[in-house]
Each structure stands twice: as C-alpha cells, then as structure tokens.
Amino acid sequence: MRPRVGQLLASTVDTTAVIVVRCPDGEVDITCGGAAMIEGTAPGAVTGTPDPDLRGGSLLGKRYADEDLGLELLCTKQGEGTLAVNGVPLPVKSAKPLPASD
C-alpha cells in the first residue's frame, strides 16, 4: 500500500480506524491485528479476528509513529488489534517536552 496524508484506513479484524498524518514516499504494509488495513471507514467490514499475538490494542486519539520510516497514524476509533507497519508494531508517539520557562 502506498499511503497518502489524510487517507482513512480501517481494520478488517476489529473496529480500529486511523488517519494517515505523515507517510513515506514508498510502499508500506500497514496492518492491524495482523491483517492488512483497507482504505475508508467501512463499518461492518470486520471479517475476522485479530491474531492472538497482536492484540495489544490501539487507543482513541493516540498517535502511532515510526520515526525512521517517516510514518505517523492518528487513531480515530480504537480496537483490540495492534497497529504495525512492515510487520513491526508501531509504538505510541510521545509528546514533545515543553521548553523550560525560567
């Protein structure tokens, strides 16, 4: 899949939905619960169950990013599947520390 900024992606194994915030130029394999995500928010398109080893869950409003790859996803609907890119689980992006106010 070649993601685009602003693209909506939905899981096929749970209720997870994300928006692509930042993406690389090349092809990447974005999965949720071990299954490839599809374009759009297809309610009722759940066709399977997440892989038992990939049930870490995704949290509403959290950003998941791979800084080395240049990919960032914003979770708009949470689910029980783990978000991953190219087979590697995506960590939650941490907030930038505020500058000191002396």
XYZ file of N, CA, C and O in Angstrom:
408
model
N 0.839 -1.171 0.000
C 0.000 0.000 0.000
C 0.883 1.232 0.000
O 1.893 1.273 0.670
N 0.471 2.217 -0.761
C 1.169 3.499 -0.766
C 0.252 4.524 -0.098
O -0.654 5.057 -0.743
N 0.458 4.788 1.209
C -0.453 5.686 1.924
C -0.296 7.141 1.481
O 0.740 7.542 0.948
N -1.376 7.909 1.715
C -1.372 9.346 1.428
C -1.759 10.081 2.710
O -2.547 9.580 3.507
N -1.242 11.282 2.878
C -1.615 12.101 4.028
C -3.116 12.389 3.954
O -3.648 12.757 2.906
N -3.816 12.168 5.060
C -5.257 12.389 5.121
C -6.074 11.156 4.786
O -7.297 11.174 4.924
N -5.450 10.110 4.350
C -6.149 8.870 3.983
C -6.712 8.187 5.225
O -6.061 8.112 6.257
N -7.946 7.709 5.127
C -8.576 6.966 6.210
C -8.331 5.487 5.985
O -8.543 4.983 4.881
N -7.902 4.792 7.034
C -7.673 3.359 6.951
C -8.490 2.670 8.038
O -8.579 3.161 9.162
N -9.091 1.541 7.701
C -9.901 0.781 8.652
C -9.382 -0.645 8.749
O -8.900 -1.213 7.771
N -9.516 -1.193 9.939
C -9.119 -2.576 10.171
C -10.196 -3.517 9.645
O -11.381 -3.178 9.629
N -9.782 -4.713 9.259
C -10.740 -5.735 8.828
C -10.970 -6.785 9.907
O -11.753 -7.703 9.708
N -10.282 -6.631 11.057
C -10.432 -7.624 12.126
C -10.968 -7.041 13.434
O -11.209 -7.786 14.378
N -11.118 -5.713 13.509
C -11.727 -5.095 14.688
C -12.227 -3.704 14.287
O -12.379 -3.412 13.108
N -12.477 -2.846 15.263
C -13.088 -1.546 14.983
C -12.082 -0.422 14.779
O -12.478 0.734 14.628
N -10.808 -0.726 14.745
C -9.772 0.299 14.636
C -9.880 1.056 13.314
O -10.061 0.469 12.257
N -9.756 2.395 13.418
C -9.676 3.262 12.242
C -8.617 4.319 12.520
O -8.483 4.788 13.655
N -7.864 4.681 11.499
C -6.795 5.666 11.650
C -6.800 6.622 10.471
O -7.378 6.339 9.417
N -6.154 7.788 10.685
C -5.901 8.743 9.612
C -4.389 8.828 9.447
O -3.659 8.918 10.438
N -3.930 8.826 8.206
C -2.504 8.955 7.933
C -2.133 10.428 8.089
O -2.677 11.291 7.406
N -1.231 10.714 9.036
C -0.795 12.081 9.300
C 0.487 12.387 8.526
O 0.670 13.477 7.997
N 1.378 11.424 8.473
C 2.654 11.583 7.774
C 3.003 10.231 7.188
O 2.722 9.194 7.803
N 3.565 10.221 5.990
C 3.867 8.937 5.364
C 5.111 9.035 4.480
O 5.448 10.109 4.000
N 5.758 7.900 4.288
C 6.920 7.867 3.397
C 6.463 7.856 1.937
O 5.292 7.651 1.637
N 7.395 8.057 1.031
C 7.074 8.064 -0.398
C 6.832 6.664 -0.950
O 6.121 6.499 -1.915
N 7.415 5.662 -0.321
C 7.345 4.305 -0.859
C 6.178 3.494 -0.349
O 5.304 3.976 0.371
N 6.185 2.235 -0.739
C 5.159 1.279 -0.336
C 5.438 0.791 1.087
O 6.586 0.536 1.446
N 4.391 0.677 1.900
C 4.498 0.110 3.239
C 3.309 -0.823 3.455
O 2.275 -0.681 2.808
N 3.485 -1.753 4.369
C 2.433 -2.705 4.694
C 1.885 -2.337 6.073
O 2.497 -2.648 7.082
N 0.732 -1.649 6.113
C 0.130 -1.230 7.375
C -0.919 -2.266 7.769
O -1.830 -2.551 6.998
N -0.746 -2.818 8.972
C -1.660 -3.865 9.434
C -2.238 -3.521 10.805
O -1.696 -2.691 11.530
N -3.325 -4.176 11.129
C -3.927 -4.077 12.456
C -4.331 -5.492 12.864
O -5.096 -6.149 12.137
N -3.807 -5.956 13.959
C -4.115 -7.302 14.409
C -3.592 -8.371 13.461
O -4.095 -9.484 13.448
N -2.610 -8.034 12.649
C -2.016 -8.972 11.710
C -2.654 -8.995 10.342
O -2.168 -9.672 9.442
N -3.729 -8.218 10.133
C -4.403 -8.180 8.831
C -4.216 -6.804 8.202
O -4.194 -5.783 8.907
N -4.078 -6.773 6.895
C -3.885 -5.509 6.185
C -5.083 -4.595 6.384
O -6.232 -5.041 6.415
N -4.805 -3.299 6.543
C -5.890 -2.325 6.687
C -6.376 -1.926 5.299
O -5.626 -1.965 4.326
N -7.652 -1.533 5.222
C -8.236 -1.136 3.954
C -8.550 0.348 3.975
O -8.691 0.951 5.031
N -8.652 0.939 2.788
C -8.947 2.360 2.702
C -10.409 2.607 3.040
O -11.286 1.854 2.643
N -10.650 3.699 3.768
C -12.009 4.091 4.104
C -12.405 3.620 5.481
O -11.675 2.913 6.159
N -13.565 4.064 5.908
C -14.104 3.643 7.203
C -15.284 2.759 6.905
O -16.397 3.214 6.763
N -15.028 1.504 6.768
C -16.061 0.566 6.366
C -16.684 -0.092 7.583
O -16.238 -1.151 8.013
N -17.728 0.531 8.169
C -18.347 -0.120 9.311
C -18.998 -1.432 8.896
O -19.604 -1.519 7.829
N -18.818 -2.421 9.694
C -19.408 -3.717 9.379
C -18.554 -4.556 8.464
O -18.951 -5.634 8.066
N -17.349 -4.064 8.126
C -16.479 -4.805 7.226
C -15.571 -5.768 7.978
O -14.669 -6.322 7.391
N -15.800 -5.969 9.259
C -14.964 -6.871 10.048
C -15.204 -8.293 9.565
O -16.328 -8.783 9.564
N -14.121 -8.926 9.101
C -14.260 -10.251 8.508
C -13.481 -11.329 9.245
O -13.491 -12.468 8.825
N -12.799 -10.962 10.304
C -12.007 -11.957 11.009
C -11.752 -11.516 12.431
O -12.431 -10.636 12.951
N -10.764 -12.135 13.033
C -10.369 -11.764 14.386
C -8.883 -11.458 14.387
O -8.138 -12.005 13.569
N -8.448 -10.576 15.298
C -7.017 -10.267 15.362
C -6.200 -11.483 15.765
O -6.676 -12.352 16.489
N -4.973 -11.514 15.281
C -4.018 -12.542 15.680
C -3.848 -12.470 17.200
O -3.661 -11.385 17.750
N -3.926 -13.600 17.911
C -3.798 -13.560 19.374
C -2.506 -12.914 19.862
O -2.473 -12.331 20.939
N -1.436 -12.988 19.070
C -0.171 -12.364 19.455
C -0.148 -10.868 19.171
O 0.789 -10.178 19.580
N -1.146 -10.372 18.448
C -1.185 -8.951 18.073
C -2.469 -8.311 18.580
O -3.189 -7.655 17.863
N -2.749 -8.514 19.857
C -3.942 -7.939 20.482
C -3.570 -6.904 21.532
O -4.193 -6.819 22.580
N -2.557 -6.105 21.240
C -2.146 -5.065 22.181
C -3.104 -3.903 22.242
O -3.132 -3.147 23.208
N -3.901 -3.737 21.196
C -4.892 -2.682 21.172
C -4.368 -1.364 20.640
O -3.164 -1.117 20.599
N -5.288 -0.537 20.210
C -4.985 0.825 19.784
C -5.911 1.739 20.568
O -7.037 1.378 20.884
N -5.420 2.912 20.903
C -6.162 3.823 21.768
C -6.643 5.044 20.999
O -5.889 5.655 20.237
N -7.896 5.424 21.228
C -8.509 6.575 20.585
C -7.713 7.842 20.869
O -7.370 8.125 22.019
N -7.408 8.592 19.831
C -6.730 9.876 19.969
C -5.221 9.790 20.063
O -4.549 10.822 20.051
N -4.664 8.617 20.140
C -3.209 8.468 20.226
C -2.599 8.421 18.833
O -3.222 7.984 17.872
N -1.360 8.889 18.773
C -0.615 8.866 17.519
C 0.396 7.727 17.591
O 1.077 7.566 18.603
N 0.473 6.979 16.532
C 1.409 5.864 16.427
C 2.387 6.212 15.313
O 1.940 6.597 14.226
N 3.684 6.110 15.604
C 4.655 6.583 14.627
C 5.889 5.697 14.557
O 6.281 5.076 15.540
N 6.467 5.668 13.370
C 7.784 5.068 13.141
C 8.632 6.194 12.582
O 8.499 6.566 11.403
N 9.467 6.782 13.436
C 10.259 7.947 13.043
C 11.262 7.605 11.946
O 11.504 8.416 11.056
N 11.854 6.422 11.995
C 12.840 6.038 10.982
C 12.200 5.924 9.602
O 12.793 6.292 8.601
N 10.986 5.430 9.572
C 10.273 5.237 8.307
C 9.564 6.512 7.858
O 9.318 6.719 6.676
N 9.219 7.384 8.817
C 8.507 8.614 8.483
C 7.009 8.413 8.377
O 6.336 9.097 7.613
N 6.471 7.496 9.161
C 5.038 7.202 9.148
C 4.419 7.595 10.480
O 4.979 7.323 11.538
N 3.260 8.277 10.413
C 2.533 8.637 11.624
C 1.049 8.459 11.371
O 0.521 8.921 10.364
N 0.371 7.760 12.291
C -1.061 7.484 12.181
C -1.761 8.038 13.408
O -1.254 7.922 14.519
N -2.948 8.625 13.233
C -3.776 9.107 14.334
C -4.970 8.176 14.459
O -5.735 8.008 13.500
N -5.142 7.587 15.628
C -6.227 6.628 15.850
C -7.544 7.379 16.056
O -7.660 8.203 16.962
N -8.542 7.116 15.228
C -9.851 7.759 15.344
C -10.914 6.820 15.903
O -11.975 7.286 16.301
N -10.658 5.534 15.883
C -11.531 4.546 16.525
C -10.624 3.472 17.095
O -9.788 2.926 16.382
N -10.789 3.196 18.369
C -9.917 2.213 18.989
C -10.426 0.798 18.752
O -11.594 0.590 18.426
N -9.503 -0.139 18.923
C -9.838 -1.536 18.747
C -8.849 -2.394 19.493
O -7.952 -1.888 20.174
N -8.995 -3.694 19.384
C -8.131 -4.594 20.148
C -6.889 -5.038 19.394
O -6.001 -5.650 19.977
N -6.794 -4.762 18.106
C -5.633 -5.165 17.320
C -4.469 -4.196 17.469
O -4.655 -3.004 17.712
N -3.252 -4.701 17.322
C -2.046 -3.893 17.374
C -1.743 -3.335 15.993
O -1.727 -4.076 15.015
N -1.484 -2.024 15.920
C -1.101 -1.398 14.652
C 0.361 -1.734 14.373
O 1.205 -1.679 15.279
N 0.668 -2.065 13.132
C 2.042 -2.396 12.761
C 2.307 -1.936 11.337
O 1.382 -1.767 10.540
N 3.584 -1.715 11.061
C 4.000 -1.380 9.705
C 5.148 -2.301 9.328
O 6.084 -2.475 10.110
N 5.047 -2.918 8.186
C 6.038 -3.875 7.689
C 6.340 -4.955 8.724
O 7.482 -5.375 8.889
N 5.323 -5.357 9.486
C 5.459 -6.428 10.455
C 5.992 -6.003 11.819
O 6.122 -6.837 12.706
N 6.288 -4.723 11.997
C 6.826 -4.230 13.265
C 5.754 -3.392 13.966
O 5.246 -2.430 13.380
N 5.383 -3.751 15.209
C 4.369 -2.957 15.921
C 4.781 -1.492 16.044
O 5.942 -1.170 16.287
N 3.787 -0.604 15.873
C 4.042 0.831 15.977
C 3.900 1.270 17.434
O 2.882 1.001 18.064
N 4.882 1.982 17.961
C 4.761 2.500 19.321
C 3.913 3.774 19.337
O 3.782 4.465 18.327
N 3.356 4.067 20.512
C 2.629 5.325 20.694
C 3.650 6.449 20.673
O 4.700 6.366 21.321
N 3.344 7.498 19.918
C 4.258 8.633 19.826
C 4.153 9.434 21.116
O 3.052 9.765 21.569
N 5.298 9.741 21.697
C 5.293 10.503 22.939
C 5.238 11.995 22.638
O 5.662 12.448 21.575
N 4.708 12.747 23.589
C 4.592 14.196 23.419
C 5.957 14.845 23.539
O 6.829 14.368 24.270
N 6.136 15.957 22.813
C 7.396 16.689 22.921
C 7.416 17.425 24.255
O 6.409 18.013 24.663
N 8.550 17.410 24.933
C 8.618 18.146 26.200
C 8.546 19.651 25.949
O 9.067 20.151 24.953
N 7.870 20.344 26.838
C 7.760 21.792 26.711
C 9.092 22.434 27.089
O 9.822 21.918 27.940
N 9.398 23.585 26.503
C 10.648 24.261 26.874
C 10.558 24.782 28.308
O 9.473 25.084 28.806
N 11.695 24.867 28.924
C 11.725 25.357 30.298
C 11.315 26.819 30.333
O 11.650 27.599 29.439
N 10.553 27.198 31.320
C 10.141 28.603 31.467
C 10.777 29.162 32.733
O 10.233 29.066 33.816
N 11.949 29.690 32.538
C 12.685 30.232 33.695
C 12.348 31.673 33.928
O 12.067 32.473 33.175
